[in-house]
Short mmCIF file of C-alpha atoms and ligand atoms in Angstrom, two decimals:
data_model
loop_
_atom_site.label_atom_id
_atom_site.label_comp_id
_atom_site.label_asym_id
_atom_site.label_seq_id
_atom_site.Cartn_x
_atom_site.Cartn_y
_atom_site.Cartn_z
CA UNK V 1 -23.65 8.81 10.06
CA UNK V 2 -23.50 11.81 7.71
CA UNK V 3 -20.03 12.78 6.37
CA UNK V 4 -20.00 16.00 8.42
CA UNK V 5 -20.52 14.02 11.60
CA UNK V 6 -17.57 11.79 10.75
CA UNK V 7 -15.29 14.82 10.37
CA UNK V 8 -16.23 16.10 13.81
CA UNK V 9 -15.44 12.74 15.43
CA UNK V 10 -12.58 11.52 13.22
CA UNK V 11 -10.92 14.64 11.83
CA UNK V 12 -7.61 13.00 10.94
CA UNK V 13 -5.93 9.72 10.03
CA UNK V 14 -4.69 9.51 13.65
CA UNK V 15 -8.30 9.26 14.84
CA UNK V 16 -8.91 6.36 12.48
CA UNK V 17 -5.71 4.72 13.63
CA UNK V 18 -6.58 4.98 17.34
CA UNK V 19 -10.04 3.56 16.76
CA UNK V 20 -8.66 0.78 14.54
CA UNK V 21 -6.32 -0.30 17.32
CA UNK V 22 -9.26 -0.49 19.72
CA UNK V 23 -11.37 -2.57 17.30
CA UNK V 24 -8.81 -5.10 16.06
CA UNK V 25 -7.57 -8.19 17.90
CA UNK V 26 -3.98 -7.63 19.03
CA UNK V 27 -2.46 -10.07 16.49
CA UNK V 28 -4.27 -8.34 13.61
CA UNK V 29 -3.22 -4.91 14.81
CA UNK V 30 0.38 -6.09 15.09
CA UNK V 31 0.22 -7.56 11.57
CA UNK V 32 -0.98 -4.24 10.16
CA UNK V 33 1.06 -1.83 12.21
CA UNK V 34 4.42 -3.54 12.70
CA UNK V 35 7.69 -2.97 10.89
CA UNK V 36 10.70 -5.26 11.06
CA UNK V 37 13.56 -5.37 13.59
CA UNK V 38 13.35 -2.63 16.20
CA UNK V 39 11.06 -0.76 13.76
CA UNK V 40 13.57 2.08 13.47
CA UNK V 41 12.95 2.48 9.72
CA UNK V 42 9.22 2.64 10.28
CA UNK V 43 9.76 5.42 12.84
CA UNK V 44 12.24 7.12 10.51
CA UNK V 45 9.64 7.25 7.73
CA UNK V 46 7.42 9.32 10.04
CA UNK V 47 10.21 11.48 11.47
CA UNK V 48 11.68 12.29 8.04
CA UNK V 49 8.27 13.36 6.71
CA UNK V 50 7.68 15.49 9.82
CA UNK V 51 11.05 17.16 9.30
CA UNK V 52 10.01 18.59 5.93
CA UNK V 53 8.63 22.13 6.05
CA UNK V 54 7.20 24.69 3.65
CA UNK V 55 7.07 28.46 4.01
CA UNK V 56 3.58 29.90 4.45
CA UNK V 57 2.77 32.36 1.69
CA UNK V 58 0.21 35.14 2.24
CA UNK V 59 -2.17 37.50 0.45
CA UNK V 60 -3.18 35.30 -2.46
CA UNK V 61 -6.92 36.02 -2.26
CA UNK V 62 -9.45 33.17 -2.63
CA UNK V 63 -8.05 30.01 -4.23
CA UNK V 64 -9.91 27.64 -6.51
CA UNK V 65 -8.22 24.34 -5.72
CA UNK V 66 -7.40 21.80 -8.42
CA UNK V 67 -6.23 18.54 -6.88
CA UNK V 68 -6.07 16.57 -10.11
CA UNK V 69 -2.95 14.86 -11.31
CA UNK V 70 -1.99 13.37 -14.68
CA UNK V 71 -0.18 10.10 -14.27
CA UNK V 72 0.60 7.24 -16.69
CA UNK V 73 -1.66 8.72 -19.34
CA UNK V 74 -4.67 9.25 -17.07
CA UNK V 75 -6.06 12.23 -15.27
CA UNK V 76 -6.82 11.35 -11.65
CA UNK V 77 -9.07 13.61 -9.54
CA UNK V 78 -6.64 13.25 -6.61
CA UNK V 79 -2.93 12.43 -6.52
CA UNK V 80 -3.15 9.18 -4.55
CA UNK V 81 -4.42 5.61 -4.50
CA UNK V 82 -4.43 2.40 -2.44
CA UNK V 83 -1.26 0.30 -2.20
CA UNK V 84 -1.31 -3.53 -2.17
CA UNK V 85 -1.67 -5.25 1.18
CA UNK V 86 -1.27 -9.00 1.63
CA UNK V 87 -4.12 -10.59 3.58
CA UNK V 88 -6.04 -7.34 3.58
CA UNK V 89 -9.16 -9.36 4.33
CA UNK V 90 -7.74 -10.40 7.69
CA UNK V 91 -7.57 -6.76 8.74
CA UNK V 92 -11.22 -6.25 7.89
CA UNK V 93 -13.78 -8.60 6.37
CA UNK V 94 -14.30 -7.80 2.70
CA UNK V 95 -11.39 -5.30 2.73
CA UNK V 96 -10.28 -5.90 -0.85
CA UNK V 97 -13.80 -5.54 -2.25
CA UNK V 98 -14.59 -2.39 -0.24
CA UNK V 99 -11.29 -0.73 -1.14
CA UNK V 100 -11.60 -1.59 -4.83
CA UNK V 101 -15.17 -0.29 -4.94
CA UNK V 102 -14.23 2.90 -3.08
CA UNK V 103 -11.29 3.54 -5.40
CA UNK V 104 -13.46 2.83 -8.47
CA UNK V 105 -16.11 5.33 -7.32
CA UNK V 106 -13.45 7.94 -6.63
CA UNK V 107 -11.61 7.29 -9.92
CA UNK V 108 -8.41 6.32 -8.08
CA UNK V 109 -6.01 3.36 -8.44
CA UNK V 110 -6.49 0.24 -6.36
CA UNK V 111 -3.75 -2.43 -6.17
CA UNK V 112 -4.41 -6.07 -5.34
CA UNK V 113 -1.58 -8.07 -3.76
CA UNK V 114 -0.57 -11.53 -4.99
CA UNK V 115 -1.06 -12.62 -1.38
CA UNK V 116 -4.34 -10.81 -0.80
CA UNK V 117 -7.23 -12.81 0.57
CA UNK V 118 -9.17 -12.39 -2.69
CA UNK V 119 -8.15 -13.67 -6.10
CA UNK V 120 -8.14 -11.59 -9.31
CA UNK V 121 -11.30 -13.49 -10.35
CA UNK V 122 -13.04 -12.61 -7.04
CA UNK V 123 -12.21 -8.97 -7.62
CA UNK V 124 -13.26 -8.70 -11.28
CA UNK V 125 -16.81 -7.42 -10.61
CA UNK V 126 -15.56 -4.70 -8.27
CA UNK V 127 -12.73 -3.15 -10.28
CA UNK V 128 -12.81 0.35 -11.72
CA UNK V 129 -10.72 1.77 -14.54
CA UNK V 130 -7.46 1.82 -12.58
CA UNK V 131 -6.85 -1.67 -11.22
CA UNK V 132 -3.23 -2.59 -10.59
CA UNK V 133 -2.05 -6.16 -9.93
CA UNK V 134 0.95 -6.50 -7.63
CA UNK V 135 3.12 -9.50 -8.36
CA UNK V 136 5.38 -11.38 -6.00
CA UNK V 137 7.53 -13.15 -8.58
CA UNK V 138 6.57 -16.81 -9.11
CA UNK V 139 9.54 -19.09 -9.69
CA UNK V 140 7.90 -21.32 -12.31
CA UNK V 141 7.31 -19.78 -15.72
CA UNK V 142 3.99 -21.59 -16.15
CA UNK V 143 2.66 -20.07 -12.90
CA UNK V 144 4.01 -16.67 -13.92
CA UNK V 145 2.21 -16.81 -17.26
CA UNK V 146 -0.95 -18.04 -15.63
CA UNK V 147 -0.94 -15.22 -13.06
CA UNK V 148 -0.45 -12.57 -15.73
CA UNK V 149 -3.30 -14.07 -17.78
CA UNK V 150 -5.58 -14.21 -14.75
CA UNK V 151 -4.80 -10.62 -13.77
CA UNK V 152 -5.36 -9.36 -17.33
CA UNK V 153 -8.58 -11.35 -17.80
CA UNK V 154 -9.96 -10.06 -14.50
CA UNK V 155 -9.48 -6.44 -15.56
CA UNK V 156 -6.11 -5.42 -14.09
CA UNK V 157 -4.45 -3.11 -16.60
CA UNK V 158 -1.25 -2.28 -14.71
CA UNK V 159 1.35 -4.72 -13.39
CA UNK V 160 3.45 -3.92 -10.32
CA UNK V 161 6.48 -6.10 -9.54
CA UNK V 162 7.58 -5.81 -5.91
CA UNK V 163 11.35 -6.21 -5.67
CA UNK V 164 12.09 -5.37 -2.04
CA UNK V 165 11.34 -8.87 -0.74
CA UNK V 166 14.41 -10.80 -2.03
CA UNK V 167 14.14 -12.87 1.17
CA UNK V 168 11.52 -13.00 3.89
CA UNK V 169 11.85 -10.29 6.54
CA UNK V 170 11.63 -11.27 10.17
CA UNK V 171 8.84 -8.97 11.46
CA UNK V 172 9.47 -9.91 15.04
CA UNK V 173 6.44 -8.11 16.50
CA UNK V 174 4.18 -10.06 14.19
CA UNK V 175 5.72 -13.36 15.28
CA UNK V 176 5.61 -12.37 18.95
CA UNK V 177 1.91 -11.66 18.66
CA UNK V 178 1.23 -15.30 17.73
CA UNK V 179 0.23 -14.79 14.10
CA UNK V 180 0.73 -17.80 11.84
CA UNK V 181 -0.03 -18.43 8.16
CA UNK V 182 -2.76 -19.31 7.63
CA UNK V 183 -3.99 -17.74 10.88
CA UNK V 184 -4.65 -20.47 13.45
CA UNK V 185 -7.06 -19.46 16.19
CA UNK V 186 -5.16 -20.72 19.22
CA UNK V 187 -6.68 -20.15 22.69
CA UNK V 188 -4.40 -17.09 23.02
CA UNK V 189 -5.65 -15.53 19.80
CA UNK V 190 -9.24 -16.50 20.57
CA UNK V 191 -8.99 -14.53 23.82
CA UNK V 192 -7.98 -11.48 21.76
CA UNK V 193 -10.85 -12.05 19.32
CA UNK V 194 -13.39 -12.38 22.15
CA UNK V 195 -12.87 -8.75 23.16
CA UNK V 196 -13.18 -7.40 19.59
CA UNK V 197 -16.81 -8.19 18.68
CA UNK V 198 -17.07 -6.09 15.50
CA UNK V 199 -14.10 -7.87 13.91
CA UNK V 200 -15.25 -11.27 15.21
CA UNK V 201 -18.77 -10.87 13.80
CA UNK V 202 -17.39 -9.79 10.43
CA UNK V 203 -15.05 -12.79 10.27
CA UNK V 204 -17.90 -15.10 11.28
CA UNK V 205 -19.66 -13.90 8.12
CA UNK V 206 -16.72 -14.14 5.68
CA UNK V 207 -14.71 -16.96 7.30
CA UNK V 208 -11.01 -16.73 8.14
CA UNK V 209 -9.14 -15.48 5.07
CA UNK V 210 -6.47 -17.28 3.06
CA UNK V 211 -4.38 -16.34 0.00
CA UNK V 212 -6.99 -17.27 -2.58
CA UNK V 213 -4.93 -16.27 -5.64
CA UNK V 214 -2.53 -19.08 -4.82
CA UNK V 215 -5.08 -21.83 -4.18
CA UNK V 216 -4.71 -23.42 -7.58
CA UNK V 217 -0.93 -23.73 -7.25
CA UNK V 218 -0.64 -24.94 -3.69
CA UNK V 219 -2.75 -28.07 -3.29
CA UNK V 220 -1.00 -30.50 -0.94
CA UNK V 221 1.72 -28.03 0.05
CA UNK V 222 -0.04 -26.37 2.97
CA UNK V 223 2.19 -27.67 5.76
CA UNK V 224 4.84 -25.03 6.30
CA UNK V 225 6.51 -23.70 9.44
CA UNK V 226 4.01 -21.31 11.04
CA UNK V 227 6.03 -18.13 10.46
CA UNK V 228 6.39 -18.79 6.71
CA UNK V 229 3.54 -18.66 4.27
CA UNK V 230 2.61 -20.43 1.10
CA UNK V 231 3.56 -17.36 -0.94
CA UNK V 232 7.26 -17.93 -0.15
CA UNK V 233 7.09 -21.45 -1.50
CA UNK V 234 6.11 -20.23 -4.94
CA UNK V 235 8.19 -17.12 -5.34
CA UNK V 236 11.75 -16.44 -6.32
CA UNK V 237 14.19 -13.55 -5.87
CA UNK V 238 13.99 -11.77 -9.21
CA UNK V 239 16.92 -10.38 -11.20
CA UNK V 240 17.10 -8.08 -14.23
CA UNK V 241 16.43 -10.96 -16.65
CA UNK V 242 13.25 -11.68 -14.75
CA UNK V 243 12.15 -8.05 -15.06
CA UNK V 244 12.87 -8.14 -18.81
CA UNK V 245 10.78 -11.29 -19.17
CA UNK V 246 7.86 -9.59 -17.46
CA UNK V 247 8.27 -6.49 -19.62
CA UNK V 248 8.10 -8.67 -22.74
CA UNK V 249 5.08 -10.56 -21.50
CA UNK V 250 2.93 -7.76 -20.06
CA UNK V 251 1.19 -5.51 -22.50
CA UNK V 252 0.39 -2.51 -20.34
CA UNK V 253 1.96 -0.19 -17.77
CA UNK V 254 4.62 -2.01 -15.78
CA UNK V 255 5.87 -0.60 -12.47
CA UNK V 256 8.72 -1.63 -10.17
CA UNK V 257 7.93 -1.27 -6.46
CA UNK V 258 10.59 -0.99 -3.80
CA UNK V 259 13.24 1.19 -5.46
CA UNK V 260 15.39 2.99 -2.90
CA UNK V 261 18.62 3.87 -4.78
CA UNK V 262 19.26 6.30 -7.61
CA UNK V 263 21.57 3.88 -9.46
CA UNK V 264 18.77 1.35 -9.92
CA UNK V 265 16.73 3.77 -12.02
CA UNK V 266 18.71 3.81 -15.30
CA UNK V 267 18.86 0.01 -15.85
CA UNK V 268 15.12 -0.25 -15.22
CA UNK V 269 14.43 2.64 -17.56
CA UNK V 270 16.54 1.01 -20.28
CA UNK V 271 14.41 -2.14 -20.30
CA UNK V 272 11.16 -0.26 -20.68
CA UNK V 273 9.68 -0.02 -17.20
CA UNK V 274 6.96 2.67 -17.10
CA UNK V 275 7.38 4.02 -13.56
CA UNK V 276 9.35 3.43 -10.38
CA UNK V 277 7.69 3.08 -6.99
CA UNK V 278 9.92 4.53 -4.28
CA UNK V 279 9.11 2.58 -1.12
CA UNK V 280 10.74 0.84 1.81
CA UNK V 281 7.61 -1.27 2.25
CA UNK V 282 6.59 0.86 5.25
CA UNK V 283 9.70 -0.27 7.15
CA UNK V 284 8.62 -3.91 7.03
CA UNK V 285 11.58 -5.34 5.10
CA UNK V 286 14.92 -3.85 6.09
CA UNK V 287 15.45 -2.00 9.34
CA UNK V 288 18.75 -0.64 8.07
CA UNK V 289 17.08 1.31 5.27
CA UNK V 290 16.67 5.03 5.26
CA UNK V 291 13.29 6.66 5.11
CA UNK V 292 11.62 6.43 1.69
CA UNK V 293 11.29 10.20 1.60
CA UNK V 294 15.07 10.54 2.09
CA UNK V 295 15.69 8.37 -1.00
CA UNK V 296 13.15 10.18 -3.19
CA UNK V 297 15.02 13.37 -4.25
CA UNK V 298 18.14 11.46 -5.37
CA UNK V 299 16.06 9.10 -7.47
CA UNK V 300 14.11 12.07 -8.87
CA UNK V 301 17.27 13.81 -9.99
CA UNK V 302 18.59 10.61 -11.62
CA UNK V 303 15.61 9.62 -13.80
CA UNK V 304 12.94 11.00 -16.06
CA UNK V 305 10.63 8.06 -15.25
CA UNK V 306 7.43 8.87 -13.35
CA UNK V 307 7.78 8.16 -9.63
CA UNK V 308 5.27 6.82 -7.15
CA UNK V 309 5.96 7.32 -3.47
CA UNK V 310 4.83 5.46 -0.35
CA UNK V 311 5.78 4.64 3.25
CA UNK V 312 4.37 6.69 6.08
CA UNK V 313 1.75 8.87 4.36
CA UNK V 314 -0.81 9.92 6.97
CA UNK V 315 -2.16 13.29 5.81
CA UNK V 316 -2.68 15.65 2.90
CA UNK V 317 0.39 17.50 4.12
CA UNK V 318 2.45 14.30 3.79
CA UNK V 319 1.21 13.95 0.21
CA UNK V 320 2.34 17.51 -0.52
CA UNK V 321 5.73 16.75 1.04
CA UNK V 322 6.14 13.73 -1.25
CA UNK V 323 5.06 15.66 -4.35
CA UNK V 324 7.40 18.51 -3.40
CA UNK V 325 10.30 16.06 -3.09
CA UNK V 326 9.71 14.75 -6.61
CA UNK V 327 6.92 12.15 -6.54
CA UNK V 328 4.34 12.19 -9.33
CA UNK V 329 1.84 10.08 -7.43
CA UNK V 330 1.41 8.75 -3.89
CA UNK V 331 0.04 5.48 -2.52
CA UNK V 332 -1.21 4.58 0.95
CA UNK V 333 -1.12 1.13 2.52
CA UNK V 334 -1.98 1.20 6.19
CA UNK V 335 -4.18 4.31 6.29
CA UNK V 336 -7.05 2.83 4.20
CA UNK V 337 -6.96 -0.20 6.50
CA UNK V 338 -7.07 1.99 9.61
CA UNK V 339 -10.13 3.60 8.03
CA UNK V 340 -11.78 0.23 7.37
CA UNK V 341 -11.09 -1.11 10.84
CA UNK V 342 -12.30 2.12 12.44
CA UNK V 343 -15.49 2.68 10.47
CA UNK V 344 -16.18 -0.37 8.27
CA UNK V 345 -17.19 0.23 4.66
CA UNK V 346 -17.68 4.03 4.91
CA UNK V 347 -14.13 4.33 6.28
CA UNK V 348 -12.15 4.57 3.03
CA UNK V 349 -14.51 7.24 1.64
CA UNK V 350 -13.99 9.21 4.81
CA UNK V 351 -10.22 8.80 4.51
CA UNK V 352 -10.32 10.19 0.97
CA UNK V 353 -12.31 13.15 2.25
CA UNK V 354 -9.86 13.77 5.09
CA UNK V 355 -6.96 13.77 2.64
CA UNK V 356 -8.80 16.04 0.19
CA UNK V 357 -9.60 18.57 2.91
CA UNK V 358 -6.08 18.42 4.32
CA UNK V 359 -4.54 18.93 0.88
CA UNK V 360 -6.66 22.06 0.43
CA UNK V 361 -5.99 23.38 3.95
CA UNK V 362 -2.24 23.11 3.47
CA UNK V 363 -2.20 24.36 -0.12
CA UNK V 364 -4.13 27.39 1.13
CA UNK V 365 -1.34 28.08 3.62
CA UNK V 366 1.17 27.99 0.79
CA UNK V 367 -0.98 30.14 -1.47
CA UNK V 368 -1.12 27.54 -4.24
CA UNK V 369 -4.20 26.35 -6.12
CA UNK V 370 -2.76 23.42 -8.09
CA UNK V 371 -0.43 20.52 -7.33
CA UNK V 372 1.95 21.63 -10.08
CA UNK V 373 2.83 24.59 -7.85
CA UNK V 374 3.92 22.57 -4.78
CA UNK V 375 7.37 23.91 -3.86
CA UNK V 376 10.35 21.81 -2.77
CA UNK V 377 10.17 21.48 1.03
CA UNK V 378 13.17 22.23 3.21
CA UNK V 379 14.56 19.96 5.89
CA UNK V 380 13.81 21.75 9.17
CA UNK V 381 16.51 21.72 11.84
CA UNK V 382 15.64 19.56 14.89
CA UNK V 383 13.98 21.54 17.72
C1 LIG N 1 0.15 -5.35 6.49
C2 LIG N 1 0.88 -4.99 5.24
C3 LIG N 1 0.94 -5.90 4.19
C4 LIG N 1 1.59 -5.55 3.00
N1 LIG N 1 1.59 -6.44 1.97
C5 LIG N 1 2.19 -6.09 0.78
C6 LIG N 1 2.13 -6.96 -0.33
O1 LIG N 1 1.52 -8.02 -0.29
N2 LIG N 1 2.76 -6.56 -1.47
C7 LIG N 1 3.43 -5.35 -1.57
O2 LIG N 1 4.00 -5.04 -2.61
N3 LIG N 1 3.47 -4.51 -0.52
C8 LIG N 1 2.85 -4.84 0.64
N4 LIG N 1 2.87 -3.96 1.69
C9 LIG N 1 3.51 -2.65 1.52
C10 LIG N 1 2.49 -1.64 0.97
O3 LIG N 1 2.13 -1.94 -0.35
C11 LIG N 1 3.06 -0.22 0.98
O4 LIG N 1 4.31 -0.21 0.33
C12 LIG N 1 3.22 0.36 2.39
O5 LIG N 1 2.22 -0.15 3.25
C13 LIG N 1 3.14 1.87 2.33
O6 LIG N 1 3.36 2.45 3.58
P1 LIG N 1 2.17 2.94 4.53
O7 LIG N 1 1.50 1.69 5.03
O8 LIG N 1 2.86 3.69 5.60
O9 LIG N 1 1.24 3.78 3.70
C14 LIG N 1 2.22 -4.28 2.88
C15 LIG N 1 2.15 -3.38 3.94
C16 LIG N 1 1.49 -3.71 5.10
C17 LIG N 1 1.41 -2.69 6.19
#
């Protein structure tokens, strides 16, 4: 299908999301889409973004849009990239490879999760110039060192430590749907797979995914309760000393993901972290948290560190809202996976194109040609 055709059938991220839901087995959809608890924080992420408005500005004549953004010493053609997703390859066969290749072609960052279904070594041939490795903190120092070496040797230049998983979250919808780790195809799940032929055929080609990065550390320790996964066995709850250790042992940009309070910024700055990633993990960790976008302005006013934003981004307008509230860069987790599940390998390219067009359409309404001009949005009163 030509790109123009895709825009007439799937004009927005919502269209990709609806089609993804129709093409994924229920347990996979629930894995991708769910939050934790009653999913109030997930809903709040969306509602708080929707509540941010800009004033239209008129009579600016034709605009020559520049969507580039300088971040961490690089100039990116667009202000966003792909966030890390554990077991990405369960959502769509070959997800990690396709997303890394798409990001590389587009000159955008791609992040690989510690608990992805591909290892750093698997990914090495597919990485572009902006490959980020996301670390869930291994308890044992020897495993920690080994993971950093593997990530660096494979071509990951940036390290991201995720700190918003001090303990496992409960993700009740995921459990209810029958998902286990590793996924066990029970008769109930097989019935869901049987009515999703595109996903089933893809998995028949690649095999059911597992957390390949961890293979070498987990031999003989596979038998865990079904709602826990092998990743939890290896990891610890990090503290500031742990962050310092990583800073001393990683020679490259080092980011902390999952910052939601202004007072956490200064201590992290003082130990040499390069950027903070404001995120509530898409509402998957703590259902008492506020929306990520609500936390962003306070953190912005507290620190000079560059800020990444995620949680709930579904359009170019959302990206503008985040930039206007103080983010320097934006990442997307679910949306690229909706795109993959909806359209297969052309999906992520189409998503990038949707976001590019939507950025321009909304910047045009505001009469601005560059991202540096995005104004601070106002919180609209409820209607
Ligand atoms: C299915 C799923 C798995 C995720 N796995 C990880 C992970 O392994 N490591 C991590 O740091 N964040 C993980 N995240 C969080 C994302 O990196 C990102 O913060 C979040 O998805 C952004 O919100 P969005 O999905 O609304 O764009 C995951 C998110 C989802 C939806």
